[in-house]
Short mmCIF file of C-alpha atoms in Angstrom, two decimals:
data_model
loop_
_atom_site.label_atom_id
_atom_site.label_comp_id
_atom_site.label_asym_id
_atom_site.label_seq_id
_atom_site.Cartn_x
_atom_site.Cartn_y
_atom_site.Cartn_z
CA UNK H 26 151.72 98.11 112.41
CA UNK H 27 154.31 95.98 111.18
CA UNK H 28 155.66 94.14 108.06
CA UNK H 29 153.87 91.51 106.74
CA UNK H 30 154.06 87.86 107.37
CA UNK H 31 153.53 85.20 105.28
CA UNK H 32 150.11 84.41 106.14
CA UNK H 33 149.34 88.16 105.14
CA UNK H 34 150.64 88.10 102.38
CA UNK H 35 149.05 84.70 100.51
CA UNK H 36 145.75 86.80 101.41
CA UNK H 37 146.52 89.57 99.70
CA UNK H 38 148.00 87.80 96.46
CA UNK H 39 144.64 85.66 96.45
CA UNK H 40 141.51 87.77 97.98
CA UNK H 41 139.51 84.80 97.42
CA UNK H 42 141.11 83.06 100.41
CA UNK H 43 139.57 86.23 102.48
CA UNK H 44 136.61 83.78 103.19
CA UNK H 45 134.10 86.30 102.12
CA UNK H 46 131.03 84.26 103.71
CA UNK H 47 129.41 86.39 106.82
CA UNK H 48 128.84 85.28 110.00
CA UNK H 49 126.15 82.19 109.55
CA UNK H 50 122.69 83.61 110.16
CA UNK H 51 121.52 82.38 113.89
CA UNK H 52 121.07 83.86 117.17
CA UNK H 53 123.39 83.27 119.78
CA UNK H 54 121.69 83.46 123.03
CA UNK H 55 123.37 85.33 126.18
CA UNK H 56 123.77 83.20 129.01
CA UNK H 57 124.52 84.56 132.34
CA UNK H 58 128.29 83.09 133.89
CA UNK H 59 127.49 84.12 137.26
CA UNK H 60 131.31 83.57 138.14
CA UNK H 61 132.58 86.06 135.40
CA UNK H 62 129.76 88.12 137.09
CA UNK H 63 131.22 87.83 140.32
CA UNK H 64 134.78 88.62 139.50
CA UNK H 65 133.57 92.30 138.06
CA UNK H 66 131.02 92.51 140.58
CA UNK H 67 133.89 92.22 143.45
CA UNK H 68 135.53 95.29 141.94
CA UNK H 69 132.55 97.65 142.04
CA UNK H 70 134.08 100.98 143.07
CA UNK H 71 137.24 100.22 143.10
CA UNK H 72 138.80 102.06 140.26
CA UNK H 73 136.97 105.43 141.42
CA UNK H 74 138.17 104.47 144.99
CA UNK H 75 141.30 104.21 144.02
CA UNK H 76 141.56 107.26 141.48
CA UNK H 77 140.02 109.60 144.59
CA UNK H 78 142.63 108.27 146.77
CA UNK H 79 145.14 109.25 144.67
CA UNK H 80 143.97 112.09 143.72
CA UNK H 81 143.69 113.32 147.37
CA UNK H 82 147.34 112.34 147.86
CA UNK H 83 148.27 114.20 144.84
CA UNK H 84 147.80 117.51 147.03
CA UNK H 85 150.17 118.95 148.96
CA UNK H 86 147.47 118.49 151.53
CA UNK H 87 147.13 115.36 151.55
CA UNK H 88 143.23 116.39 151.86
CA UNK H 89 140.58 117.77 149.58
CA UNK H 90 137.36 119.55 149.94
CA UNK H 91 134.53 117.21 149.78
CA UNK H 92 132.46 119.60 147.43
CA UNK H 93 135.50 119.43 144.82
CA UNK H 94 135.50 116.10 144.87
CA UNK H 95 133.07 116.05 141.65
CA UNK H 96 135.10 118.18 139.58
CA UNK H 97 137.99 115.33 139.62
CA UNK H 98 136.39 112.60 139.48
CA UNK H 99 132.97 111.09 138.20
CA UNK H 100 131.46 108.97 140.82
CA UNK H 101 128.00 106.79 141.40
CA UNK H 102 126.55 108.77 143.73
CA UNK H 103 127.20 112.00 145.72
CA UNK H 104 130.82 112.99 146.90
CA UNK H 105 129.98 112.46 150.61
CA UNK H 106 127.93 109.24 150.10
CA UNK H 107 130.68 107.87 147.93
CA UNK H 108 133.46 109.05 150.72
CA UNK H 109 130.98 107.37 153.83
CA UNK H 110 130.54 104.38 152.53
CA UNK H 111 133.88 103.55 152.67
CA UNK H 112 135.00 104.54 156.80
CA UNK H 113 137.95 102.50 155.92
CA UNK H 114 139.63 104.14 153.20
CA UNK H 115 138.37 107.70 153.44
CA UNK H 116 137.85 109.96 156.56
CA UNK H 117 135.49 113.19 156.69
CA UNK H 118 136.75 115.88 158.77
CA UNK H 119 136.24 119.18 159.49
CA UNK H 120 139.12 121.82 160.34
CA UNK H 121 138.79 124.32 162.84
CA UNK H 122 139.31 127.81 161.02
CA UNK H 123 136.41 129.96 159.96
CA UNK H 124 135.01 129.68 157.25
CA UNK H 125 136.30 125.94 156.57
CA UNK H 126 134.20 123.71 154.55
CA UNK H 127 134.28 119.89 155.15
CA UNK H 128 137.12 117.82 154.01
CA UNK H 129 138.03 114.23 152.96
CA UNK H 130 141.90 112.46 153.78
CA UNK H 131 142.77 108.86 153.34
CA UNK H 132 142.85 106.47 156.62
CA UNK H 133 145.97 105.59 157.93
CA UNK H 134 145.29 101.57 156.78
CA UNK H 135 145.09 103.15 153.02
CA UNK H 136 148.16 105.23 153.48
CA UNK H 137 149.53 102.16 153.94
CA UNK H 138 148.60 100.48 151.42
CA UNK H 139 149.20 103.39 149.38
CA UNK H 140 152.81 103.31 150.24
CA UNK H 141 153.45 99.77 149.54
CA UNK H 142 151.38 99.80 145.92
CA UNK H 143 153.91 103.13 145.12
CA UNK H 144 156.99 100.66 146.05
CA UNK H 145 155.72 98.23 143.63
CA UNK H 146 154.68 100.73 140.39
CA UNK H 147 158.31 102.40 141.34
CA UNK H 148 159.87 99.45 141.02
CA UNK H 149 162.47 99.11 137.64
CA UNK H 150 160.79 96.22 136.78
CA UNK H 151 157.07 97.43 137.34
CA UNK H 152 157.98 99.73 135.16
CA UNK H 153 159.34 98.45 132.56
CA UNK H 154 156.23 96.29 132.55
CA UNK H 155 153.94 99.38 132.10
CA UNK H 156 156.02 100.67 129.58
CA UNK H 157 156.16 97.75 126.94
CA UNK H 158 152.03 97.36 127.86
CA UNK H 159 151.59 100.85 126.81
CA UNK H 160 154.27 100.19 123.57
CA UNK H 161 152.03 97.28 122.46
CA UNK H 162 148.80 99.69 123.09
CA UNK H 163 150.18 101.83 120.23
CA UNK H 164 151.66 99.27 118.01
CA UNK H 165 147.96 98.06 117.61
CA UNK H 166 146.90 101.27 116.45
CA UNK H 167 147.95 102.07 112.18
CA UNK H 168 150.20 105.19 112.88
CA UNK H 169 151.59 103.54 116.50
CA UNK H 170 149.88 106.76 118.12
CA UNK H 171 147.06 107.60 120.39
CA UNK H 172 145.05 110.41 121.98
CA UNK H 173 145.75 110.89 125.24
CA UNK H 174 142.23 110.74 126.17
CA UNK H 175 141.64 107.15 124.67
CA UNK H 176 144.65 105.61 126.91
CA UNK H 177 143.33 107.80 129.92
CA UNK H 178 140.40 105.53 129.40
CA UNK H 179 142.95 102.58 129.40
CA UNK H 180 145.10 103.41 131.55
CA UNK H 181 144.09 101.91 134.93
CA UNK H 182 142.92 98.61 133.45
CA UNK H 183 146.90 98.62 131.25
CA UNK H 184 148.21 98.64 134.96
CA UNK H 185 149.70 102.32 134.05
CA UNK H 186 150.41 105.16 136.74
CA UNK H 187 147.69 107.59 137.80
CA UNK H 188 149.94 109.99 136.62
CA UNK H 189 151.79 108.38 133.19
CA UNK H 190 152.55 111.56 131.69
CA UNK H 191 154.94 112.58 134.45
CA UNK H 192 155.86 109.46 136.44
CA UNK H 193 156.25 106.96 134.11
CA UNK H 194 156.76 108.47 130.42
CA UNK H 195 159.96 110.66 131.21
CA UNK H 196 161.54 107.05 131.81
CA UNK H 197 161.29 105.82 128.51
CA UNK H 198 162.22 108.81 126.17
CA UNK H 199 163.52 105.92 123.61
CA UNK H 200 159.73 104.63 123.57
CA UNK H 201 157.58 107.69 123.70
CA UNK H 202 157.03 111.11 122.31
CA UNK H 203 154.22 113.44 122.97
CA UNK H 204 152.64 115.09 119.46
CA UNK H 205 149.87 116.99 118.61
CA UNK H 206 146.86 114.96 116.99
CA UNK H 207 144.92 117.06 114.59
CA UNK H 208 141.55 117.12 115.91
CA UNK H 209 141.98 115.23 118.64
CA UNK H 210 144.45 117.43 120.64
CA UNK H 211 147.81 115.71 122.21
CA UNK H 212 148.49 112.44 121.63
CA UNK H 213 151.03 109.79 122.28
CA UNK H 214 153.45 108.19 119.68
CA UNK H 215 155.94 105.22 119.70
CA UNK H 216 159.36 106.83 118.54
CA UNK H 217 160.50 103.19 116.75
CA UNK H 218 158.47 100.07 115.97
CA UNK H 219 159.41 97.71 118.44
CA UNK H 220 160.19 94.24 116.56
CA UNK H 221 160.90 92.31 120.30
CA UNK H 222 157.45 92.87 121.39
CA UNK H 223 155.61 92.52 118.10
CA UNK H 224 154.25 89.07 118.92
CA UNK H 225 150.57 88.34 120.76
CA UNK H 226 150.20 86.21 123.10
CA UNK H 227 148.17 83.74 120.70
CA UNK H 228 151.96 83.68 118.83
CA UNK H 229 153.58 82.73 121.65
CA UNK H 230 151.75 80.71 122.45
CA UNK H 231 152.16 78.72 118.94
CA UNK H 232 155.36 78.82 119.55
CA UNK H 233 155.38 76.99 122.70
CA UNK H 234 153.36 74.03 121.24
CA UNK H 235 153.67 74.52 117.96
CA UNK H 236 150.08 74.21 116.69
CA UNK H 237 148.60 75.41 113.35
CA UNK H 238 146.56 76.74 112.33
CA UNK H 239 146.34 79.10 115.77
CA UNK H 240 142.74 78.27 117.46
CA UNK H 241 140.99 80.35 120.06
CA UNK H 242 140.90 78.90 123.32
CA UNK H 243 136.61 78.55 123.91
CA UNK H 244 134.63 77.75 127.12
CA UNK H 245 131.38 78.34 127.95
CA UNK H 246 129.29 78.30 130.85
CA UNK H 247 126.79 75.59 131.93
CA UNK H 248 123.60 75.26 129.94
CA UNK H 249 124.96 76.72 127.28
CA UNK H 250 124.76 75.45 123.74
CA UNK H 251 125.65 76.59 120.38
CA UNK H 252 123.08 75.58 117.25
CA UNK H 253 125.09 72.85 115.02
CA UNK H 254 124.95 75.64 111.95
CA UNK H 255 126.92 77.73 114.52
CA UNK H 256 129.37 74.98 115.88
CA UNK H 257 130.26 74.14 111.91
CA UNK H 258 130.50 78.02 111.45
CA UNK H 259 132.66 78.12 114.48
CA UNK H 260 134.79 75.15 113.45
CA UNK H 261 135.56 76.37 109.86
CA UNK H 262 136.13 79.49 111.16
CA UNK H 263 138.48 78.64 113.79
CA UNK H 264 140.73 77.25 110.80
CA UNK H 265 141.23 80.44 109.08
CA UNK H 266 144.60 81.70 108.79
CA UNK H 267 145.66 83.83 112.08
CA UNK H 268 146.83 87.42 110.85
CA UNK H 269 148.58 89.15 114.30
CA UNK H 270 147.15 92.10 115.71
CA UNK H 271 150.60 93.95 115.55
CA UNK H 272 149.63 93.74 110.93
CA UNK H 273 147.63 95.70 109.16
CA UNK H 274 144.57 93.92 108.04
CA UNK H 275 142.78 96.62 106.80
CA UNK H 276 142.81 95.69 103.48
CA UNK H 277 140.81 92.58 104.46
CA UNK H 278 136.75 93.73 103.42
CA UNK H 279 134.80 94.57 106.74
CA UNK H 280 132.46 91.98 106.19
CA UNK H 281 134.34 88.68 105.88
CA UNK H 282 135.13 86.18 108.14
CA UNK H 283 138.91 86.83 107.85
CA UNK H 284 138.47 90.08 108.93
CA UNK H 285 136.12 89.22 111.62
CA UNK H 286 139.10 86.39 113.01
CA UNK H 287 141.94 89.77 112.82
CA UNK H 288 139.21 91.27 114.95
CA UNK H 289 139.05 89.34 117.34
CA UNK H 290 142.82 88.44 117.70
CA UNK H 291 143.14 92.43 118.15
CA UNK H 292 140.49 92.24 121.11
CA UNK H 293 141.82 89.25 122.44
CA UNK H 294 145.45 91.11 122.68
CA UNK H 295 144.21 94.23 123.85
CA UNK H 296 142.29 92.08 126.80
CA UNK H 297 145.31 90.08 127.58
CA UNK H 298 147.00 93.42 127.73
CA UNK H 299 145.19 94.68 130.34
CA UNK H 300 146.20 93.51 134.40
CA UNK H 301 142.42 92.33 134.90
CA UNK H 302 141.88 90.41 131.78
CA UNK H 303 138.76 93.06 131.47
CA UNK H 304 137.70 95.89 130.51
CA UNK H 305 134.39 98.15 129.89
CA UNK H 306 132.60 98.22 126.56
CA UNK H 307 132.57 101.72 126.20
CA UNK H 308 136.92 102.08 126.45
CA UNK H 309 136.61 98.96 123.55
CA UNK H 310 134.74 101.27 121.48
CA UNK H 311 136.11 103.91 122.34
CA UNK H 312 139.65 102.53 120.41
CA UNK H 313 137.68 100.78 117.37
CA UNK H 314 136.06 104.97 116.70
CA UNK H 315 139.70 105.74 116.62
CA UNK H 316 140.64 102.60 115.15
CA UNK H 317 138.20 102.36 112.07
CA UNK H 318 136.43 99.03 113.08
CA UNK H 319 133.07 100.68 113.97
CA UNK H 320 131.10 97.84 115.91
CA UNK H 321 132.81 95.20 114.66
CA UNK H 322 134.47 94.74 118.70
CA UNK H 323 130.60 94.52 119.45
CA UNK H 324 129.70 92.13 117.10
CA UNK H 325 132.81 90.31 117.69
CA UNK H 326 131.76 89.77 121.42
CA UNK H 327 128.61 88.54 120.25
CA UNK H 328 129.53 86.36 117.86
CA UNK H 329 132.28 85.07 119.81
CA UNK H 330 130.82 83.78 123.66
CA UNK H 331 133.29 81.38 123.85
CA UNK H 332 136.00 83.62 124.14
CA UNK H 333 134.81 86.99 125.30
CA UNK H 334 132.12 87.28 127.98
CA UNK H 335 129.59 90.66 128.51
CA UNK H 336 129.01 91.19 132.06
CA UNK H 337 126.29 94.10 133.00
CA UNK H 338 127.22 94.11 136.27
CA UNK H 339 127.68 97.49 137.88
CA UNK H 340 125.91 99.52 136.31
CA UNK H 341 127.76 98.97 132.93
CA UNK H 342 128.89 96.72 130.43
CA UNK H 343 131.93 94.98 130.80
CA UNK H 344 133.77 92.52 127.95
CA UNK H 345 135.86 89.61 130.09
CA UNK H 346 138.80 87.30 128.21
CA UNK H 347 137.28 84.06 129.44
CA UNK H 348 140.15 81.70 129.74
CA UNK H 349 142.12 84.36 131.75
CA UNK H 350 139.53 83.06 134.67
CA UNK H 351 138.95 79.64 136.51
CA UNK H 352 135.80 80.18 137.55
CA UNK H 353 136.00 84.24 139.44
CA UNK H 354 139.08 83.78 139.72
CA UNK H 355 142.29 85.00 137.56
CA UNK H 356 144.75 82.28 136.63
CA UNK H 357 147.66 84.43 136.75
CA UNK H 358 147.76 87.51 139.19
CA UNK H 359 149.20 90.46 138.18
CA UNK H 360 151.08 92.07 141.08
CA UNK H 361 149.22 95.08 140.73
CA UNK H 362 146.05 93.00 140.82
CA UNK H 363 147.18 91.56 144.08
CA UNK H 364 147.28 95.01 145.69
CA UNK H 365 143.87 95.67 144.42
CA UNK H 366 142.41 92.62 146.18
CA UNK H 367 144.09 94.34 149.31
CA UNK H 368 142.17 97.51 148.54
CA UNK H 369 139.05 95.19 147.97
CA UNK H 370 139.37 93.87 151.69
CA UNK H 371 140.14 97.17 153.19
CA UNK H 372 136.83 98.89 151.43
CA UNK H 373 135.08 95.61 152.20
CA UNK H 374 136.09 95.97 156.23
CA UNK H 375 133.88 97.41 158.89
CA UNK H 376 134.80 99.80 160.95
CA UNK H 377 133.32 99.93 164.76
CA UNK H 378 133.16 104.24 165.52
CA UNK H 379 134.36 105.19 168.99
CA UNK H 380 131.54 106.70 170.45
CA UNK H 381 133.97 109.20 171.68
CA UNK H 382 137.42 111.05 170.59
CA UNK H 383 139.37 113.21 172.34
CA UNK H 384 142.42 114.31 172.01
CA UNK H 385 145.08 113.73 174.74
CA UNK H 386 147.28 117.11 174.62
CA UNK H 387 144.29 118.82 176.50
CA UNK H 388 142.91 120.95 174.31
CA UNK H 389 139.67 121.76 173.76
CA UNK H 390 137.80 119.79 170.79
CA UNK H 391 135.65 116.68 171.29
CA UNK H 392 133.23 114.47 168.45
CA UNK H 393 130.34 113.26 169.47
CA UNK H 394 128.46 109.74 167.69
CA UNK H 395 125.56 108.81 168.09
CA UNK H 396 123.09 107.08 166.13
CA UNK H 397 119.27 107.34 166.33
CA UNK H 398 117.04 105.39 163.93
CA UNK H 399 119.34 105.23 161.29
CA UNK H 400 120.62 109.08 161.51
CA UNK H 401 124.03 110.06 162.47
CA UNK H 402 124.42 113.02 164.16
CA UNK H 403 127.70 114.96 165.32
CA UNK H 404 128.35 117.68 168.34
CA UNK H 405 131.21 119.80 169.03
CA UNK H 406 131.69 120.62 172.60
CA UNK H 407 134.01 121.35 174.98
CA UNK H 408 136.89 119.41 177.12
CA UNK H 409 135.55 120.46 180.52
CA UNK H 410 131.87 120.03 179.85
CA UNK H 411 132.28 116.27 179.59
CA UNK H 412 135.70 115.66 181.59
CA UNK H 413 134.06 114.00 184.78
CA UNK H 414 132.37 111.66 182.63
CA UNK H 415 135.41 110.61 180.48
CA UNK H 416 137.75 107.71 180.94
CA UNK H 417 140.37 109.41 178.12
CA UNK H 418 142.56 106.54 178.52
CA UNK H 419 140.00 103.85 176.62
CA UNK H 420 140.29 106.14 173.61
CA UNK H 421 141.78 104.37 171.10
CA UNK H 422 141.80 106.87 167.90
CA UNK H 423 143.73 110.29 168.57
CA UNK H 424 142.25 113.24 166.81
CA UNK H 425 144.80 115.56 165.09
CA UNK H 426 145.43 118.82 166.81
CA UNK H 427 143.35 121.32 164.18
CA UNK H 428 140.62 118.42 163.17
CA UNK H 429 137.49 116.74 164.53
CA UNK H 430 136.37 113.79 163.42
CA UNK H 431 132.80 114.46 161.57
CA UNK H 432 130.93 112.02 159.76
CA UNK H 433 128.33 112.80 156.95
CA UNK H 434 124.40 112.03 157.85
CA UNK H 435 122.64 109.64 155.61
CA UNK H 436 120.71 112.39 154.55
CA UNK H 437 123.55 114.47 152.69
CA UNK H 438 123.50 117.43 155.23
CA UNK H 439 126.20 118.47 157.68
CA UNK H 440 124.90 119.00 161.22
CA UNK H 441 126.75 120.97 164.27
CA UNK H 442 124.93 120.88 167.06
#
């Protein structure tokens, strides 16, 4: 953290100004926004879509066994469920040399996409952006370091590289150094306090229109309504001196309201900081463990529905920066965020099967659909069994020379007939 400002500093010459009142004893009822709802529910899958897709193209491959694909990754459901319900994005296939086991490659629409996302995170000034998003991650934190494993959590909703350690820190040897954490194994550390980036966005925003005290921006969805005791606590509150995330606060007592405004202003940031505006719970606590603050990101969340939303869509809990949305929609649109709506339509797409494939160099190998009160069910035969009955110039889809195409019964179980 960073030197002092002035604000910080009248606090600590008078602790009485630390507002040592605690939050105003009410309950704040939950109220379902089902547009915030929406926008996370849009995204189901997608980061575990994405992170298999990348891992797959991390191989030299280009493919991976379906029955590793659980050692990688953690998904919702089954490997081969996960991998068929998105035709799309991932095919199954099998090779043709004994012993093989069934594998999983990206489509050729993915690959595509693939490609163009890699132009844009390779770009200088993609980059760049990563970097100083990661920089302000660690200037946050007391020490300006982090575990590796708490920005792994991080990483994909910071906008960083599936691979940071290797494509993105070697960039920036000026920002970054990798150290050993005691106890929590290698970490990440800023090499020099970066003064140019030590402002939040609530700061620069003050200095745009030049209001003081700095307020939280607060909306909140229809039918709901704060108890007057609440609105007056909200009010006074909101006039409390704003100490920046980028300080350390920590001298500020756990329990007062000042502390519980620095609180917030360090969730706020950290949301901001990330390319969706959102994040889950569990990566928010995850950093206040390592942090120090306990559950006070929980109760700030709670206390706060004006400015942070809790989604439980998708099978988890999920903490949303409110006025970064119009409705389900994000006001401003990262560019990274823009190539995961593309992802979004492409798992979102449906895909008609050709009942048949064949492969036009003559060769032997032929897949067989068809689909029989809601099975799926696959044969391998041969060329000449089926030639007379084949037009082999409607095919649209080419199989590669060593693969057919196989797809996965409903059931879980691979079938050759």
């Amino acid at each position: 953290m960073g030197q002092t400002t002035s604000s910080t500093a009248i606090l600590r010459r008078h602790p009485l100004q630390q507002h040592l009142r605690s939050f105003v004893d009410a309950r704040i009822k939950w109220v379902r926004d089902p547009y915030l709802d929406n926008a996370v529910e849009k995204e189901k899958n997608l980061k575990q879509l994405i992170s298999l897709k990348n891992i797959i193209l991390s191989h030299h491959s280009k493919t991976l066994p379906v029955a590793a694909v659980s050692g990688h990754l953690k998904l919702p459901t089954t490997a081969s469920k996960f991998i068929d319900k998105y035709p799309s994005v991932f095919n199954h296939f099998l090779s043709l040399k004994p012993l093989s086991h069934p594998q999983v490659r990206v489509t050729k629409q993915a690959l595509s996409l693939h490609k163009l996302e890699t132009l844009i995170c390779n770009s200088a000034k993609q980059k760049l952006d990563s970097a100083e998003r990661l920089v302000k991650l660690l200037m946050l934190t007391k020490r300006n370091k982090l575990p590796l494993f708490v920005i792994d959590k991080l990483k994909f909703d910071l906008g960083l590289p599936f691979n940071y350690v290797l494509d993105l820190l070697p960039d920036f040897p000026d920002y970054f150094q990798i150290v050993s954490m005691e106890n929590f194994g290698f970490g990440l550390e800023l090499v020099s306090w970066r003064k140019d980036l030590a402002f939040s966005v609530m700061e620069l925003r003050m200095r745009e229109k030049g209001r003081i005290p700095i307020r939280f921006s607060m909306n909140f969805p229809r039918g709901f309504d704060l108890q007057k005791k609440v609105r007056d606590w909200v009010a006074e509150w909101q006039n409390l001196p704003y100490i920046s995330p980028y300080e350390d606060a920590s001298y500020l007592g756990p329990n007062t309201d000042q502390a519980e405004k620095w609180t917030v202003a360090v969730l706020h940031e950290l949301l901001h900081l990330c390319v969706s505006k959102k994040t889950e719970i569990d990566n928010v606590c995850c950093l206040g463990d390592y942090l120090g603050f306990g559950n006070r990101f929980k109760k700030a969340v709670m206390h706060h529905p004006g400015i942070f939303y809790m989604s439980n869509k998708i099978r988890t809990q999920t903490v949303v920066l409110r006025e970064a949305y119009r409705k389900a929609a994000l006001i401003d649109v990262h560019p990274l965020m823009e190539m995961r709506y593309r992802y979004i339509d492409l798992m979102n797409k449906r895909v008609k099967r050709n009942p048949l494939q064949v492969r036009p160099d003559g060769r032997k190998n032929l897949s067989v659909f068809s689909a029989r009160e809601g099975k799926e069910n696959y044969s391998i035969i041969r060329e000449q069994d089926v030639e007379s009955k084949l037009d082999c110039s409607s095919v649209s889809e080419v199989v590669e020379p060593n693969v057919i195409e196989l797809k996965l019964e409903r059931r879980g179980n691979w079938r050759m007939l």
